[in-house]
PDB file of C-alpha atoms in Angstrom:
ATOM      1  CA  UNK A1192      35.952  70.653  61.634  1.00  0.00           C
ATOM      2  CA  UNK A1193      35.841  68.002  64.306  1.00  0.00           C
ATOM      3  CA  UNK A1194      32.726  66.032  65.111  1.00  0.00           C
ATOM      4  CA  UNK A1195      32.519  67.737  68.493  1.00  0.00           C
ATOM      5  CA  UNK A1196      32.575  71.167  66.906  1.00  0.00           C
ATOM      6  CA  UNK A1197      30.012  69.972  64.339  1.00  0.00           C
ATOM      7  CA  UNK A1198      27.564  68.772  66.979  1.00  0.00           C
ATOM      8  CA  UNK A1199      27.663  71.965  69.025  1.00  0.00           C
ATOM      9  CA  UNK A1200      26.606  74.311  66.206  1.00  0.00           C
ATOM     10  CA  UNK A1201      24.118  71.692  65.059  1.00  0.00           C
ATOM     11  CA  UNK A1202      22.253  72.009  68.334  1.00  0.00           C
ATOM     12  CA  UNK A1203      22.441  75.792  68.179  1.00  0.00           C
ATOM     13  CA  UNK A1204      21.145  76.115  64.629  1.00  0.00           C
ATOM     14  CA  UNK A1205      18.970  73.018  64.468  1.00  0.00           C
ATOM     15  CA  UNK A1206      15.753  74.982  63.939  1.00  0.00           C
ATOM     16  CA  UNK A1207      16.694  76.067  60.420  1.00  0.00           C
ATOM     17  CA  UNK A1208      19.327  73.572  59.321  1.00  0.00           C
ATOM     18  CA  UNK A1209      19.077  71.313  56.313  1.00  0.00           C
ATOM     19  CA  UNK A1210      21.392  68.319  56.345  1.00  0.00           C
ATOM     20  CA  UNK A1211      22.241  67.186  52.828  1.00  0.00           C
ATOM     21  CA  UNK A1212      18.737  67.589  51.569  1.00  0.00           C
ATOM     22  CA  UNK A1213      16.742  66.695  54.657  1.00  0.00           C
ATOM     23  CA  UNK A1214      13.845  69.108  55.060  1.00  0.00           C
ATOM     24  CA  UNK A1215      14.617  70.572  58.490  1.00  0.00           C
ATOM     25  CA  UNK A1216      11.954  73.035  59.635  1.00  0.00           C
ATOM     26  CA  UNK A1217      12.056  75.208  62.740  1.00  0.00           C
ATOM     27  CA  UNK A1218      12.265  72.462  65.385  1.00  0.00           C
ATOM     28  CA  UNK A1219      10.623  74.214  68.348  1.00  0.00           C
ATOM     29  CA  UNK A1220       7.852  76.039  66.521  1.00  0.00           C
ATOM     30  CA  UNK A1221       5.758  73.962  64.157  1.00  0.00           C
ATOM     31  CA  UNK A1222       2.622  76.020  63.436  1.00  0.00           C
ATOM     32  CA  UNK A1223       0.319  73.007  63.569  1.00  0.00           C
ATOM     33  CA  UNK A1224       0.722  69.244  64.036  1.00  0.00           C
ATOM     34  CA  UNK A1225       1.225  67.340  60.804  1.00  0.00           C
ATOM     35  CA  UNK A1226      -0.057  63.752  60.977  1.00  0.00           C
ATOM     36  CA  UNK A1227       2.071  60.743  60.102  1.00  0.00           C
ATOM     37  CA  UNK A1228      -0.658  59.413  57.841  1.00  0.00           C
ATOM     38  CA  UNK A1229      -2.069  60.558  54.510  1.00  0.00           C
ATOM     39  CA  UNK A1230      -4.552  59.311  51.956  1.00  0.00           C
ATOM     40  CA  UNK A1231      -4.435  60.634  48.398  1.00  0.00           C
ATOM     41  CA  UNK A1232      -6.968  59.112  46.016  1.00  0.00           C
ATOM     42  CA  UNK A1233      -6.478  55.361  46.200  1.00  0.00           C
ATOM     43  CA  UNK A1234      -3.018  55.645  47.737  1.00  0.00           C
ATOM     44  CA  UNK A1235      -2.583  54.906  51.425  1.00  0.00           C
ATOM     45  CA  UNK A1236       0.668  55.925  53.072  1.00  0.00           C
ATOM     46  CA  UNK A1237       1.919  56.131  56.628  1.00  0.00           C
ATOM     47  CA  UNK A1238       5.332  57.063  57.981  1.00  0.00           C
ATOM     48  CA  UNK A1239       7.005  54.952  60.639  1.00  0.00           C
ATOM     49  CA  UNK A1240       6.450  56.209  64.173  1.00  0.00           C
ATOM     50  CA  UNK A1241       9.462  57.183  66.309  1.00  0.00           C
ATOM     51  CA  UNK A1242       9.186  53.855  68.167  1.00  0.00           C
ATOM     52  CA  UNK A1243       9.106  51.868  64.915  1.00  0.00           C
ATOM     53  CA  UNK A1244      12.051  53.792  63.495  1.00  0.00           C
ATOM     54  CA  UNK A1245      13.952  53.398  66.782  1.00  0.00           C
ATOM     55  CA  UNK A1246      13.685  49.613  66.649  1.00  0.00           C
ATOM     56  CA  UNK A1247      15.031  49.523  63.091  1.00  0.00           C
ATOM     57  CA  UNK A1248      17.776  52.079  63.739  1.00  0.00           C
ATOM     58  CA  UNK A1249      18.907  50.474  66.980  1.00  0.00           C
ATOM     59  CA  UNK A1250      18.775  53.733  68.926  1.00  0.00           C
ATOM     60  CA  UNK A1251      16.082  55.753  70.677  1.00  0.00           C
ATOM     61  CA  UNK A1252      14.594  58.486  68.494  1.00  0.00           C
ATOM     62  CA  UNK A1253      12.168  61.279  69.299  1.00  0.00           C
ATOM     63  CA  UNK A1254       9.839  63.183  67.022  1.00  0.00           C
ATOM     64  CA  UNK A1255      10.971  66.422  65.398  1.00  0.00           C
ATOM     65  CA  UNK A1256       9.817  68.614  62.497  1.00  0.00           C
ATOM     66  CA  UNK A1257       7.126  67.509  60.067  1.00  0.00           C
ATOM     67  CA  UNK A1258       5.959  69.050  56.832  1.00  0.00           C
ATOM     68  CA  UNK A1259       3.149  68.512  54.331  1.00  0.00           C
ATOM     69  CA  UNK A1260       4.962  70.105  51.391  1.00  0.00           C
ATOM     70  CA  UNK A1261       8.489  69.875  49.971  1.00  0.00           C
ATOM     71  CA  UNK A1262      10.782  72.774  50.840  1.00  0.00           C
ATOM     72  CA  UNK A1263      12.148  75.083  48.160  1.00  0.00           C
ATOM     73  CA  UNK A1264      15.199  74.005  46.201  1.00  0.00           C
ATOM     74  CA  UNK A1265      18.505  74.547  47.978  1.00  0.00           C
ATOM     75  CA  UNK A1266      21.445  76.599  46.753  1.00  0.00           C
ATOM     76  CA  UNK A1267      24.351  74.600  45.339  1.00  0.00           C
ATOM     77  CA  UNK A1268      27.722  75.611  43.926  1.00  0.00           C
ATOM     78  CA  UNK A1269      26.487  74.510  40.502  1.00  0.00           C
ATOM     79  CA  UNK A1270      22.888  74.412  39.294  1.00  0.00           C
ATOM     80  CA  UNK A1271      23.362  70.816  38.132  1.00  0.00           C
ATOM     81  CA  UNK A1272      23.807  69.848  41.809  1.00  0.00           C
ATOM     82  CA  UNK A1273      20.396  71.093  42.988  1.00  0.00           C
ATOM     83  CA  UNK A1274      19.044  67.532  43.198  1.00  0.00           C
ATOM     84  CA  UNK A1275      22.075  66.135  45.032  1.00  0.00           C
ATOM     85  CA  UNK A1276      22.000  68.816  47.731  1.00  0.00           C
ATOM     86  CA  UNK A1277      18.208  68.771  48.041  1.00  0.00           C
ATOM     87  CA  UNK A1278      16.766  65.369  47.086  1.00  0.00           C
ATOM     88  CA  UNK A1279      13.654  65.869  49.232  1.00  0.00           C
ATOM     89  CA  UNK A1280      12.961  69.394  47.981  1.00  0.00           C
ATOM     90  CA  UNK A1281      11.075  70.861  45.034  1.00  0.00           C
ATOM     91  CA  UNK A1282      14.136  70.026  42.919  1.00  0.00           C
ATOM     92  CA  UNK A1283      12.794  66.459  42.793  1.00  0.00           C
ATOM     93  CA  UNK A1284       9.145  66.595  43.861  1.00  0.00           C
ATOM     94  CA  UNK A1285       8.298  69.719  41.873  1.00  0.00           C
ATOM     95  CA  UNK A1286       4.731  70.990  42.068  1.00  0.00           C
ATOM     96  CA  UNK A1287       2.675  68.157  40.556  1.00  0.00           C
ATOM     97  CA  UNK A1288       2.447  66.021  43.683  1.00  0.00           C
ATOM     98  CA  UNK A1289      -1.009  65.422  45.165  1.00  0.00           C
ATOM     99  CA  UNK A1290       0.112  64.637  48.716  1.00  0.00           C
ATOM    100  CA  UNK A1291       3.374  65.026  50.580  1.00  0.00           C
ATOM    101  CA  UNK A1292       4.556  64.084  54.046  1.00  0.00           C
ATOM    102  CA  UNK A1293       7.950  64.450  55.704  1.00  0.00           C
ATOM    103  CA  UNK A1294       9.052  63.754  59.276  1.00  0.00           C
ATOM    104  CA  UNK A1295      12.441  64.029  60.958  1.00  0.00           C
ATOM    105  CA  UNK A1296      13.407  62.227  64.173  1.00  0.00           C
ATOM    106  CA  UNK A1297      16.585  62.725  66.175  1.00  0.00           C
ATOM    107  CA  UNK A1298      18.448  61.038  69.015  1.00  0.00           C
ATOM    108  CA  UNK A1299      16.713  61.211  72.373  1.00  0.00           C
ATOM    109  CA  UNK A1300      19.560  63.255  73.839  1.00  0.00           C
ATOM    110  CA  UNK A1301      18.809  66.088  71.453  1.00  0.00           C
ATOM    111  CA  UNK A1302      22.434  66.405  70.343  1.00  0.00           C
ATOM    112  CA  UNK A1303      21.732  65.970  66.638  1.00  0.00           C
ATOM    113  CA  UNK A1304      24.280  63.138  66.571  1.00  0.00           C
ATOM    114  CA  UNK A1305      21.756  60.828  64.887  1.00  0.00           C
ATOM    115  CA  UNK A1306      18.822  61.784  62.689  1.00  0.00           C
ATOM    116  CA  UNK A1307      16.292  59.922  60.575  1.00  0.00           C
ATOM    117  CA  UNK A1308      14.143  61.551  57.910  1.00  0.00           C
ATOM    118  CA  UNK A1309      11.236  59.947  56.048  1.00  0.00           C
ATOM    119  CA  UNK A1310       9.493  61.404  53.004  1.00  0.00           C
ATOM    120  CA  UNK A1311       6.504  60.266  50.963  1.00  0.00           C
ATOM    121  CA  UNK A1312       5.443  62.154  47.849  1.00  0.00           C
ATOM    122  CA  UNK A1313       2.317  61.004  46.016  1.00  0.00           C
ATOM    123  CA  UNK A1314       1.700  61.926  42.363  1.00  0.00           C
ATOM    124  CA  UNK A1315      -1.427  61.826  40.172  1.00  0.00           C
ATOM    125  CA  UNK A1316      -0.204  58.722  38.342  1.00  0.00           C
ATOM    126  CA  UNK A1317       2.719  56.364  37.978  1.00  0.00           C
ATOM    127  CA  UNK A1318       4.068  58.221  34.936  1.00  0.00           C
ATOM    128  CA  UNK A1319       4.505  61.477  36.849  1.00  0.00           C
ATOM    129  CA  UNK A1320       6.020  59.654  39.815  1.00  0.00           C
ATOM    130  CA  UNK A1321       8.415  57.864  37.468  1.00  0.00           C
ATOM    131  CA  UNK A1322       9.438  61.143  35.844  1.00  0.00           C
ATOM    132  CA  UNK A1323      10.235  62.653  39.244  1.00  0.00           C
ATOM    133  CA  UNK A1324      12.196  59.543  40.217  1.00  0.00           C
ATOM    134  CA  UNK A1325      14.261  59.860  37.033  1.00  0.00           C
ATOM    135  CA  UNK A1326      14.894  63.492  37.900  1.00  0.00           C
ATOM    136  CA  UNK A1327      16.361  62.252  41.180  1.00  0.00           C
ATOM    137  CA  UNK A1328      18.548  59.523  39.700  1.00  0.00           C
ATOM    138  CA  UNK A1329      19.771  61.687  36.824  1.00  0.00           C
ATOM    139  CA  UNK A1330      20.554  64.562  39.163  1.00  0.00           C
ATOM    140  CA  UNK A1331      22.657  62.322  41.385  1.00  0.00           C
ATOM    141  CA  UNK A1332      24.808  61.171  38.463  1.00  0.00           C
ATOM    142  CA  UNK A1333      25.553  64.775  37.492  1.00  0.00           C
ATOM    143  CA  UNK A1334      27.019  65.847  40.811  1.00  0.00           C
ATOM    144  CA  UNK A1335      29.909  63.964  42.462  1.00  0.00           C
ATOM    145  CA  UNK A1336      30.476  66.832  44.907  1.00  0.00           C
ATOM    146  CA  UNK A1337      29.115  70.255  45.726  1.00  0.00           C
ATOM    147  CA  UNK A1338      29.266  73.151  48.142  1.00  0.00           C
ATOM    148  CA  UNK A1339      25.845  73.586  49.712  1.00  0.00           C
ATOM    149  CA  UNK A1340      24.395  76.725  51.242  1.00  0.00           C
ATOM    150  CA  UNK A1341      21.827  76.112  53.983  1.00  0.00           C
ATOM    151  CA  UNK A1342      18.834  78.238  54.918  1.00  0.00           C
ATOM    152  CA  UNK A1343      20.940  80.327  57.298  1.00  0.00           C
ATOM    153  CA  UNK A1344      23.558  81.114  54.653  1.00  0.00           C
ATOM    154  CA  UNK A1345      26.253  78.732  55.926  1.00  0.00           C
ATOM    155  CA  UNK A1346      28.217  76.678  53.426  1.00  0.00           C
ATOM    156  CA  UNK A1347      29.593  73.142  53.607  1.00  0.00           C
ATOM    157  CA  UNK A1348      31.112  70.807  51.051  1.00  0.00           C
ATOM    158  CA  UNK A1349      29.729  67.330  50.424  1.00  0.00           C
ATOM    159  CA  UNK A1350      30.757  64.354  48.303  1.00  0.00           C
ATOM    160  CA  UNK A1351      28.072  62.075  46.818  1.00  0.00           C
ATOM    161  CA  UNK A1352      28.480  58.367  46.071  1.00  0.00           C
ATOM    162  CA  UNK A1353      25.768  56.155  44.586  1.00  0.00           C
ATOM    163  CA  UNK A1354      25.825  52.525  45.714  1.00  0.00           C
ATOM    164  CA  UNK A1355      22.498  51.194  44.381  1.00  0.00           C
ATOM    165  CA  UNK A1356      20.711  52.195  41.188  1.00  0.00           C
ATOM    166  CA  UNK A1357      17.791  50.372  39.564  1.00  0.00           C
ATOM    167  CA  UNK A1358      14.580  51.498  37.886  1.00  0.00           C
ATOM    168  CA  UNK A1359      12.822  51.632  41.265  1.00  0.00           C
ATOM    169  CA  UNK A1360      15.547  51.972  43.929  1.00  0.00           C
ATOM    170  CA  UNK A1361      18.481  54.305  44.348  1.00  0.00           C
ATOM    171  CA  UNK A1362      20.807  54.456  47.333  1.00  0.00           C
ATOM    172  CA  UNK A1363      23.581  56.971  47.894  1.00  0.00           C
ATOM    173  CA  UNK A1364      25.792  58.554  50.533  1.00  0.00           C
ATOM    174  CA  UNK A1365      26.425  62.249  51.146  1.00  0.00           C
ATOM    175  CA  UNK A1366      29.703  62.616  53.040  1.00  0.00           C
ATOM    176  CA  UNK A1367      30.619  65.939  54.580  1.00  0.00           C
ATOM    177  CA  UNK A1368      34.182  66.948  53.794  1.00  0.00           C
ATOM    178  CA  UNK A1369      36.300  67.448  56.934  1.00  0.00           C
ATOM    179  CA  UNK A1370      33.397  66.181  59.010  1.00  0.00           C
ATOM    180  CA  UNK A1371      35.246  63.251  60.639  1.00  0.00           C
ATOM    181  CA  UNK A1372      32.899  60.642  59.258  1.00  0.00           C
ATOM    182  CA  UNK A1373      29.658  62.624  59.410  1.00  0.00           C
ATOM    183  CA  UNK A1374      27.489  61.464  56.522  1.00  0.00           C
ATOM    184  CA  UNK A1375      23.891  61.075  55.422  1.00  0.00           C
ATOM    185  CA  UNK A1376      22.839  57.720  53.982  1.00  0.00           C
ATOM    186  CA  UNK A1377      19.927  57.962  51.556  1.00  0.00           C
ATOM    187  CA  UNK A1378      17.605  55.476  49.943  1.00  0.00           C
ATOM    188  CA  UNK A1379      14.752  56.385  47.592  1.00  0.00           C
ATOM    189  CA  UNK A1380      12.185  54.019  46.146  1.00  0.00           C
ATOM    190  CA  UNK A1381       9.519  54.327  43.465  1.00  0.00           C
ATOM    191  CA  UNK A1382       6.335  52.432  44.301  1.00  0.00           C
ATOM    192  CA  UNK A1383       3.214  52.930  42.216  1.00  0.00           C
ATOM    193  CA  UNK A1384       2.332  56.609  42.327  1.00  0.00           C
ATOM    194  CA  UNK A1385       4.690  57.395  45.208  1.00  0.00           C
ATOM    195  CA  UNK A1386       8.337  58.284  45.741  1.00  0.00           C
ATOM    196  CA  UNK A1387       9.635  57.378  49.200  1.00  0.00           C
ATOM    197  CA  UNK A1388      12.884  58.561  50.711  1.00  0.00           C
ATOM    198  CA  UNK A1389      14.710  57.673  53.903  1.00  0.00           C
ATOM    199  CA  UNK A1390      17.846  59.394  55.191  1.00  0.00           C
ATOM    200  CA  UNK A1391      19.958  58.413  58.183  1.00  0.00           C
ATOM    201  CA  UNK A1392      22.649  60.892  59.252  1.00  0.00           C
ATOM    202  CA  UNK A1393      25.379  59.948  61.716  1.00  0.00           C
ATOM    203  CA  UNK A1394      29.146  59.764  62.184  1.00  0.00           C
ATOM    204  CA  UNK A1395      29.154  56.076  61.353  1.00  0.00           C
ATOM    205  CA  UNK A1396      27.665  53.623  58.899  1.00  0.00           C
ATOM    206  CA  UNK A1397      23.980  54.438  58.601  1.00  0.00           C
ATOM    207  CA  UNK A1398      23.435  52.523  55.376  1.00  0.00           C
ATOM    208  CA  UNK A1399      22.037  49.323  56.959  1.00  0.00           C
ATOM    209  CA  UNK A1400      19.546  51.324  59.054  1.00  0.00           C
ATOM    210  CA  UNK A1401      18.494  53.398  56.042  1.00  0.00           C
ATOM    211  CA  UNK A1402      17.835  50.213  54.060  1.00  0.00           C
ATOM    212  CA  UNK A1403      15.807  48.633  56.869  1.00  0.00           C
ATOM    213  CA  UNK A1404      13.700  51.748  57.416  1.00  0.00           C
ATOM    214  CA  UNK A1405      13.140  52.213  53.677  1.00  0.00           C
ATOM    215  CA  UNK A1406      11.965  48.621  53.400  1.00  0.00           C
ATOM    216  CA  UNK A1407       9.509  49.041  56.271  1.00  0.00           C
ATOM    217  CA  UNK A1408       8.256  52.348  54.877  1.00  0.00           C
ATOM    218  CA  UNK A1409       7.740  50.832  51.428  1.00  0.00           C
ATOM    219  CA  UNK A1410       5.629  48.115  53.003  1.00  0.00           C
ATOM    220  CA  UNK A1411       3.302  50.781  54.408  1.00  0.00           C
ATOM    221  CA  UNK A1412       2.568  52.297  51.001  1.00  0.00           C
ATOM    222  CA  UNK A1413      -0.004  50.749  48.700  1.00  0.00           C
ATOM    223  CA  UNK A1414      -1.600  52.065  45.561  1.00  0.00           C
TER     224      UNK A1414
END
């Protein structure tokens, strides 16, 4: 599948598409505005605005879907790959979180050629956040590749490569097979009682932008 053919159906099915674990929700019809700011107990967290993310990504981004709860786990070709195909879903965040916020931005042209997703999940304590973070890192090691089924029933094959792995940071790439370079660059960080994730999807090298945005997002979280 060429990049051109990938972008065209992306625009057509954007409302219900999930790209390698990004929580896409119906783009044109959010039932109610979800703020970019949350407070859970003593934890303060705020997502980057589209303007802030645009400066770090080096391209103009506009606001898209937001959610205040993780989507359901996605369908993978093997159950061990549930985390790899849906790192921002219930496969990682489960049901013990106390606050959750996700926002997706896309290129200003609306082509879906560039997307940025930010996620913050807050847990009751550091132990529960750490357990969820280990679920993420362990799940990534178990799945080098998988065929993913999206919310509309379409399938695509992805290959996963981890490039950074510490007790508090993990970075990895999800590359779509036969996608002519289309990939999603992920970085997740554990900070206090929170797990943060940033994903940049593009047909190019989105890793530097993902790292910059994740660093800025981490700086906005305190606990």
